[in-house]
GROMACS .gro file of N, CA and C in nm:
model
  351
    1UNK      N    1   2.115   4.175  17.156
    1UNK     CA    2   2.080   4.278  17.060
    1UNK      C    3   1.977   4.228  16.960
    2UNK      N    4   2.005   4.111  16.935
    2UNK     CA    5   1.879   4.049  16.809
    2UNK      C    6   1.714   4.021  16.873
    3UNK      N    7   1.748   4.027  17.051
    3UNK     CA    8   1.656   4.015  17.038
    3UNK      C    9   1.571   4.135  17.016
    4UNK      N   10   1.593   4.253  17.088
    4UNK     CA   11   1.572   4.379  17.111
    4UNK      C   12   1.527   4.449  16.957
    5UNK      N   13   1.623   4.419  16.852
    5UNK     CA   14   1.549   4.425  16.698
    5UNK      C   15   1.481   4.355  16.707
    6UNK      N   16   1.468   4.214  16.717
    6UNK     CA   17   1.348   4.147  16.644
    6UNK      C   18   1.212   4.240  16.702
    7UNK      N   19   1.179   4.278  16.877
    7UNK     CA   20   1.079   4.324  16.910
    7UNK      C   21   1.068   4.452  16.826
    8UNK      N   22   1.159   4.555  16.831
    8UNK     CA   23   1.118   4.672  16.730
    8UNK      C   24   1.027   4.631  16.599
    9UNK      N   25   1.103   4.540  16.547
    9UNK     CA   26   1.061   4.517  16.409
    9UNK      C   27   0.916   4.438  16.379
   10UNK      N   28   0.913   4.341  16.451
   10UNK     CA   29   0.802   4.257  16.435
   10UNK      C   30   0.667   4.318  16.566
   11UNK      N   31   0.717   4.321  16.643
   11UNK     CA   32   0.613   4.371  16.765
   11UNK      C   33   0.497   4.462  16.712
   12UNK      N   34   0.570   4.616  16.637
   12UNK     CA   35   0.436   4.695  16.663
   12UNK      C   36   0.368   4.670  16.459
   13UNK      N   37   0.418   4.604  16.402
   13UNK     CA   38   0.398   4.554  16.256
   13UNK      C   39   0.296   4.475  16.233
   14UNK      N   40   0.147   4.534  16.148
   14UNK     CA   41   0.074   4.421  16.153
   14UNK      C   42   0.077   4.411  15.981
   15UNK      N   43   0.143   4.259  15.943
   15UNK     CA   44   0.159   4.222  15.812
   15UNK      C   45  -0.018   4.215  15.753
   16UNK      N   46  -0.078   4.213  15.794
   16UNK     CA   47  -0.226   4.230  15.725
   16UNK      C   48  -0.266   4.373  15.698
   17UNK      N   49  -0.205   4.469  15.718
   17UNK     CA   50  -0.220   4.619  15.672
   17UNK      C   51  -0.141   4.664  15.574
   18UNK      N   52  -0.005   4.544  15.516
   18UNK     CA   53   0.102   4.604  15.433
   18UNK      C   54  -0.005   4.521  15.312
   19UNK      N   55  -0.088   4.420  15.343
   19UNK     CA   56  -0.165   4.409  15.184
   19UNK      C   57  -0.294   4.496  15.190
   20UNK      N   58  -0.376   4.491  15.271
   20UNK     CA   59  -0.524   4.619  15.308
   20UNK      C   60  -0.478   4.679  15.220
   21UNK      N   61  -0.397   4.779  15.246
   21UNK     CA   62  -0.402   4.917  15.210
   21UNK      C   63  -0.274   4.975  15.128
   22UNK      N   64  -0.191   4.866  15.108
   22UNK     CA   65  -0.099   4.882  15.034
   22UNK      C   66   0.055   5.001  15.070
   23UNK      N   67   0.076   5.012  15.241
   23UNK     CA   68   0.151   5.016  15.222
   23UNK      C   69   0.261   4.980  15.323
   24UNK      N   70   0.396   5.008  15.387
   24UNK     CA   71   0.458   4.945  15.453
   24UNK      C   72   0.510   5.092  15.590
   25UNK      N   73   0.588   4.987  15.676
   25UNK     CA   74   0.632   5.074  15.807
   25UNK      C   75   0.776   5.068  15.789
   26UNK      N   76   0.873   5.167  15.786
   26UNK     CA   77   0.980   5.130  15.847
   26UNK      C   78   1.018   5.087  16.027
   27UNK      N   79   1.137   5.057  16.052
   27UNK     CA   80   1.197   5.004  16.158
   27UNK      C   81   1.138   5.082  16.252
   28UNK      N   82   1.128   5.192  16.243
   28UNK     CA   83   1.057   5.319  16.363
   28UNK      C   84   0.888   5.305  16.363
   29UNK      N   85   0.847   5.259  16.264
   29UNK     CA   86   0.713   5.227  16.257
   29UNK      C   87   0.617   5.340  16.176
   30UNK      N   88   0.649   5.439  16.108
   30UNK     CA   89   0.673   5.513  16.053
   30UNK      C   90   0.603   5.457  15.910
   31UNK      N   91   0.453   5.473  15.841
   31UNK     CA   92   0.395   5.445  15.774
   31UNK      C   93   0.454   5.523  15.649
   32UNK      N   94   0.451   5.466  15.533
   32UNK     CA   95   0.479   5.526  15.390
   32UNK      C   96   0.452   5.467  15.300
   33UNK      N   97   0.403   5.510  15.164
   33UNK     CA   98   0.260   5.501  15.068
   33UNK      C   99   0.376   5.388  14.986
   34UNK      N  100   0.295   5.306  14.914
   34UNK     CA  101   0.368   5.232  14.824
   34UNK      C  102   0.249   5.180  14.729
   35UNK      N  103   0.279   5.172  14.605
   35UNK     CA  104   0.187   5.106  14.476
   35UNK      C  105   0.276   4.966  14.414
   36UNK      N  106   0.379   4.931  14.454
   36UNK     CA  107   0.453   4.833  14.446
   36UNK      C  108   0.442   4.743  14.519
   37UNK      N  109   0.371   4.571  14.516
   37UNK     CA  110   0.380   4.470  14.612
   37UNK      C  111   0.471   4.473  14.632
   38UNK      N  112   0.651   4.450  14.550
   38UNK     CA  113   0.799   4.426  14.579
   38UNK      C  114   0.837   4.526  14.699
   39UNK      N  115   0.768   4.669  14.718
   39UNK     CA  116   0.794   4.748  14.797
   39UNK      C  117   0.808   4.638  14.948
   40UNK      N  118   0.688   4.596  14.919
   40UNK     CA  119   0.668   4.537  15.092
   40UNK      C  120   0.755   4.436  15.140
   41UNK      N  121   0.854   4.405  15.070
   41UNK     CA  122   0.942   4.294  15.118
   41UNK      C  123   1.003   4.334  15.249
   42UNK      N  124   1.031   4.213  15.354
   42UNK     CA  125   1.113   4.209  15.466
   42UNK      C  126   1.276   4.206  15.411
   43UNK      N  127   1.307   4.307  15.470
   43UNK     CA  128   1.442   4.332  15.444
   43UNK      C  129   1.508   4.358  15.603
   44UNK      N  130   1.662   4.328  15.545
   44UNK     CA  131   1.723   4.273  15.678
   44UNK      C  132   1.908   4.383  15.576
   45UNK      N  133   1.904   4.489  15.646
   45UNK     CA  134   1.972   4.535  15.606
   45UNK      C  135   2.131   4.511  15.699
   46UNK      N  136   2.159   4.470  15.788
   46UNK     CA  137   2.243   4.453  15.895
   46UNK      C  138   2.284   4.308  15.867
   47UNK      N  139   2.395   4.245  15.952
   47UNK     CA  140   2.454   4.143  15.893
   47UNK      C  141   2.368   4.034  16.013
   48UNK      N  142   2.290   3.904  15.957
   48UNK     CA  143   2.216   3.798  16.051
   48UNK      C  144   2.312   3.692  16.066
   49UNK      N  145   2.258   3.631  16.117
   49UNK     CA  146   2.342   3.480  16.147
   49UNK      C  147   2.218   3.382  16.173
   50UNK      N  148   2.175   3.288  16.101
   50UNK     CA  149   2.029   3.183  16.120
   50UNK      C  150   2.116   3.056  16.224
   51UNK      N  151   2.121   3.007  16.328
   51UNK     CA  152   2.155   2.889  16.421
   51UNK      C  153   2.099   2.788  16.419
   52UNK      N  154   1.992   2.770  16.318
   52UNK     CA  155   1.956   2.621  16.274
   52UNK      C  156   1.916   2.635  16.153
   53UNK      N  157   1.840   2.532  16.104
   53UNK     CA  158   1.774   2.477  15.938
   53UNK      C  159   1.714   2.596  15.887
   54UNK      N  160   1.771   2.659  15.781
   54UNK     CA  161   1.602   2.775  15.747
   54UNK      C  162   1.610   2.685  15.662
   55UNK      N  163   1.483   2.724  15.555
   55UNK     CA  164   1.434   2.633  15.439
   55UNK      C  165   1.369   2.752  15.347
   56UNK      N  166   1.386   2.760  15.250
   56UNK     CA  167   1.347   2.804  15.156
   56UNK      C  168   1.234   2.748  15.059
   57UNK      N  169   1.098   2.753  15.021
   57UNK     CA  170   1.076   2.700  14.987
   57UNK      C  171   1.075   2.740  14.807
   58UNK      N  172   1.128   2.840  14.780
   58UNK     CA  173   1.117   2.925  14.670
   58UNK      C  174   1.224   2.933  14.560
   59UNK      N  175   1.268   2.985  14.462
   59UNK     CA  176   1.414   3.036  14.468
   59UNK      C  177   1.465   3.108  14.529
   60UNK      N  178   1.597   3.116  14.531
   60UNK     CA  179   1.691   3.204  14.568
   60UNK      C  180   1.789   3.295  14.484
   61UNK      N  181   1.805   3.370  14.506
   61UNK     CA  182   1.836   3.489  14.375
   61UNK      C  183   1.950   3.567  14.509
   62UNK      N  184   2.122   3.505  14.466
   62UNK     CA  185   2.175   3.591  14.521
   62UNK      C  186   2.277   3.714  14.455
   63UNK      N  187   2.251   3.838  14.490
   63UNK     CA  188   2.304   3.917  14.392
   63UNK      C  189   2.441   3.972  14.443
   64UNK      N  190   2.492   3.882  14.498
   64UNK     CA  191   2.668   3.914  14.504
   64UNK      C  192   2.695   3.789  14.563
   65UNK      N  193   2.806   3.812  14.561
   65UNK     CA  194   2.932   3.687  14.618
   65UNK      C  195   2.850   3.537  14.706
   66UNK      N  196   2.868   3.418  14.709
   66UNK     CA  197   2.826   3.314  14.807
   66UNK      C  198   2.958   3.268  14.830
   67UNK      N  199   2.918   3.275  14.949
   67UNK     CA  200   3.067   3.181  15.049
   67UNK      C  201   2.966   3.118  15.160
   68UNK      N  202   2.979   2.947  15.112
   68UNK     CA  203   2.954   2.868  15.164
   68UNK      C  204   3.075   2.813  15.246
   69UNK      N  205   3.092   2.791  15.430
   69UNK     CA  206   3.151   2.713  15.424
   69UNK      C  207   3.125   2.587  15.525
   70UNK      N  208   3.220   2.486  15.515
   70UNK     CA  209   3.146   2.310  15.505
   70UNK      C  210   3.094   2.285  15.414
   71UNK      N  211   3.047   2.142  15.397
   71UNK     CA  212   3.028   2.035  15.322
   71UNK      C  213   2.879   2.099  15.237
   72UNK      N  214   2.861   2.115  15.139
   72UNK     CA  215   2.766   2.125  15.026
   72UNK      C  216   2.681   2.037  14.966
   73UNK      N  217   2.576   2.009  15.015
   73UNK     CA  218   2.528   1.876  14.918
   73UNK      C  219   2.401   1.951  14.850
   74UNK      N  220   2.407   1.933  14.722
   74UNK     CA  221   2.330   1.963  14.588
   74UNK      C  222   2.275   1.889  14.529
   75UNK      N  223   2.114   1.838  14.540
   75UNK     CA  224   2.036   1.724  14.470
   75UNK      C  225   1.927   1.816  14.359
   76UNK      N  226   2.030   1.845  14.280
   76UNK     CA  227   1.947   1.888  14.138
   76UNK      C  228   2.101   1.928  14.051
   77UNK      N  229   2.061   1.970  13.932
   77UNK     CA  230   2.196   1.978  13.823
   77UNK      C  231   2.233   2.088  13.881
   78UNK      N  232   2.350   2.114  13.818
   78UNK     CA  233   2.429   2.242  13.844
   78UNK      C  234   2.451   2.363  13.722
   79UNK      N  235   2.371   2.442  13.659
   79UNK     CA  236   2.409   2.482  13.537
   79UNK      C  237   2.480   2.635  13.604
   80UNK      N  238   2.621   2.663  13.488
   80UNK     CA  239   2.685   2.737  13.480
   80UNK      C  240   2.698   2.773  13.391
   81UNK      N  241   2.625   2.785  13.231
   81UNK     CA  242   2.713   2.813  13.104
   81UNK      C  243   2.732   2.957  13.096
   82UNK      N  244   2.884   2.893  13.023
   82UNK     CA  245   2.981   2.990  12.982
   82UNK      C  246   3.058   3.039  13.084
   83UNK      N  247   3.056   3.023  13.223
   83UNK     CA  248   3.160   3.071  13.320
   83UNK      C  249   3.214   2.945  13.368
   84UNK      N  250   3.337   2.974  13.439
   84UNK     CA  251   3.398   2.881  13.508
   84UNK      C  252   3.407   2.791  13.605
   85UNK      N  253   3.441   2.703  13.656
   85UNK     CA  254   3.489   2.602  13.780
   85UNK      C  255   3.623   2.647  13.795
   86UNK      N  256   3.636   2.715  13.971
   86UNK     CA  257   3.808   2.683  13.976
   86UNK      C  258   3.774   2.659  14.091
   87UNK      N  259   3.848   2.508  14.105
   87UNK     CA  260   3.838   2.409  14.210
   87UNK      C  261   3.984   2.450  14.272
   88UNK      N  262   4.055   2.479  14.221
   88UNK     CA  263   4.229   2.528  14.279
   88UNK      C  264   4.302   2.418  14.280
   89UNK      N  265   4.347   2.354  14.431
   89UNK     CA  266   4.411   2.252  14.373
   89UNK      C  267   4.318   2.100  14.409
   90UNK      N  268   4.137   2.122  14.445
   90UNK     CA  269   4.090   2.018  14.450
   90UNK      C  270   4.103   1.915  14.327
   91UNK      N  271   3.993   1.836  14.357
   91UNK     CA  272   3.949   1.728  14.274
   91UNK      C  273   3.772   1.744  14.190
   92UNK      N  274   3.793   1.683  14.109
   92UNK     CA  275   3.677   1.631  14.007
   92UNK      C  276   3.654   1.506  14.003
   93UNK      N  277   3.524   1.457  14.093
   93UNK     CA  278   3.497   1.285  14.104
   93UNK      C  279   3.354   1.314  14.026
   94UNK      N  280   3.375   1.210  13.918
   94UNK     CA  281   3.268   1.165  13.851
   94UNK      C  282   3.209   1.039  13.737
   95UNK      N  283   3.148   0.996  13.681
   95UNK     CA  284   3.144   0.865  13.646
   95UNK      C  285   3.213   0.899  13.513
   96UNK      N  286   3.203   0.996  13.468
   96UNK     CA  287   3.236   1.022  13.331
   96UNK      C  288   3.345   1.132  13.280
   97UNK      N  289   3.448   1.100  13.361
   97UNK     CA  290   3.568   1.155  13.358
   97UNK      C  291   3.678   1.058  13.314
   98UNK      N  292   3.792   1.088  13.232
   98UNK     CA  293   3.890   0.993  13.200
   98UNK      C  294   3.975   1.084  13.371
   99UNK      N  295   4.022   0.961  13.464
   99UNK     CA  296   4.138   1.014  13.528
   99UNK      C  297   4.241   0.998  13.505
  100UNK      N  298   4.311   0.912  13.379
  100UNK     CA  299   4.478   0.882  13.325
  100UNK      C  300   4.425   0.791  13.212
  101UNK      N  301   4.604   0.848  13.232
  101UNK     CA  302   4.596   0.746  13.023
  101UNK      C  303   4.703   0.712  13.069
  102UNK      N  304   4.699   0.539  12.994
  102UNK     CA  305   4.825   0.525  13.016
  102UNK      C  306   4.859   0.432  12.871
  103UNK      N  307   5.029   0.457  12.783
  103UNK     CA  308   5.046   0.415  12.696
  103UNK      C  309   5.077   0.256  12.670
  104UNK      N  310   5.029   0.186  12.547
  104UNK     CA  311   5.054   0.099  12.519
  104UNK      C  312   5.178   0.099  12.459
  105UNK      N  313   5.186  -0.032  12.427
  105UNK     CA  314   5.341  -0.042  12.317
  105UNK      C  315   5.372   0.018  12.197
  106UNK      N  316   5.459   0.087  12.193
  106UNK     CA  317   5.491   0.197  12.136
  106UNK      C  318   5.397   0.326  12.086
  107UNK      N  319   5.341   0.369  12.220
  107UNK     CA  320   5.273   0.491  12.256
  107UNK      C  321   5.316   0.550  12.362
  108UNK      N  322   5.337   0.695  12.331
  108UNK     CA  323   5.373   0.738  12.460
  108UNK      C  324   5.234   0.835  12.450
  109UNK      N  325   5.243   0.889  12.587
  109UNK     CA  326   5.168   1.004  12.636
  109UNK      C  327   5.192   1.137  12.699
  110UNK      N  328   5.185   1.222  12.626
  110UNK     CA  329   5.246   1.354  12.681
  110UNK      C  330   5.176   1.372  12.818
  111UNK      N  331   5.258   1.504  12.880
  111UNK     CA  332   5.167   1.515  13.062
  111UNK      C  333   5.086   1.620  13.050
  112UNK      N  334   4.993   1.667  13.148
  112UNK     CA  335   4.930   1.796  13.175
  112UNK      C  336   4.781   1.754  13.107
  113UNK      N  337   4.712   1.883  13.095
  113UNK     CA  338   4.547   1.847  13.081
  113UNK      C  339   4.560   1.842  13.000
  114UNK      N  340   4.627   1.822  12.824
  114UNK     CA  341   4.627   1.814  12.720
  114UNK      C  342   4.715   1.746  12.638
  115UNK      N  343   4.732   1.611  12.704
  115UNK     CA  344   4.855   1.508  12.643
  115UNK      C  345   4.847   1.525  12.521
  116UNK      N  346   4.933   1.526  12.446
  116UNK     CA  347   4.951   1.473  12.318
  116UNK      C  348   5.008   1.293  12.323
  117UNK      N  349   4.901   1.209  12.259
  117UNK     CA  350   4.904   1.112  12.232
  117UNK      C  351   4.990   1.041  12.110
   0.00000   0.00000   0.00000
């Protein structure tokens, strides 16, 4: 079936006429006027599946839910302010985390994320 879309879609589409003249085709091929570059975006309204590496070279701007699943690796910061982390019942590994306290002589330490010392 993907392949059979991809030919609809890309086959009779020549991307050098959606900048010419400013405007775009739907799936049927079906020309319609646009004054908006954003108009011309490739859109993929049906659910895809990519089977190897895509790459992005841009941002990414997702406007609902991400469910990643497997292993995640992230080489830049992570900013979230003001919303949450819920890891559930994972872990937090990092250089700059206390993982326990433990009391000296005549100290105790209360339990949970907020001992009282």
């Amino acid at each position: 079936m993907s392949t059979a879309f991809a030919s609809v879609v890309f086959g009779p589409l020549k991307p050098q006429s959606f900048i010419q003249d400013n405007s775009k085709q739907d799936v049927l091929g079906t020309s319609t006027s646009s004054t908006n570059l954003l108009d011309n975006l490739f859109q993929v309204n049906i659910p895809a599946e990519f089977t190897d590496i895509v790459t992005f070279k841009k941002n990414i701007l997702a406007q609902g839910d991400l469910t990643v699943e497997g292993a995640t690796n992230i080489q830049g910061n992570i900013n979230a302010t003001g919303h949450n982390l819920d890891l559930g019942s994972g872990k937090v590994l990092a250089s700059n985390l206390v993982y326990g306290l433990s009391g000296g002589t005549g100290i105790t330490i209360g339990s949970g994320q907020t001992p009282t010392i």
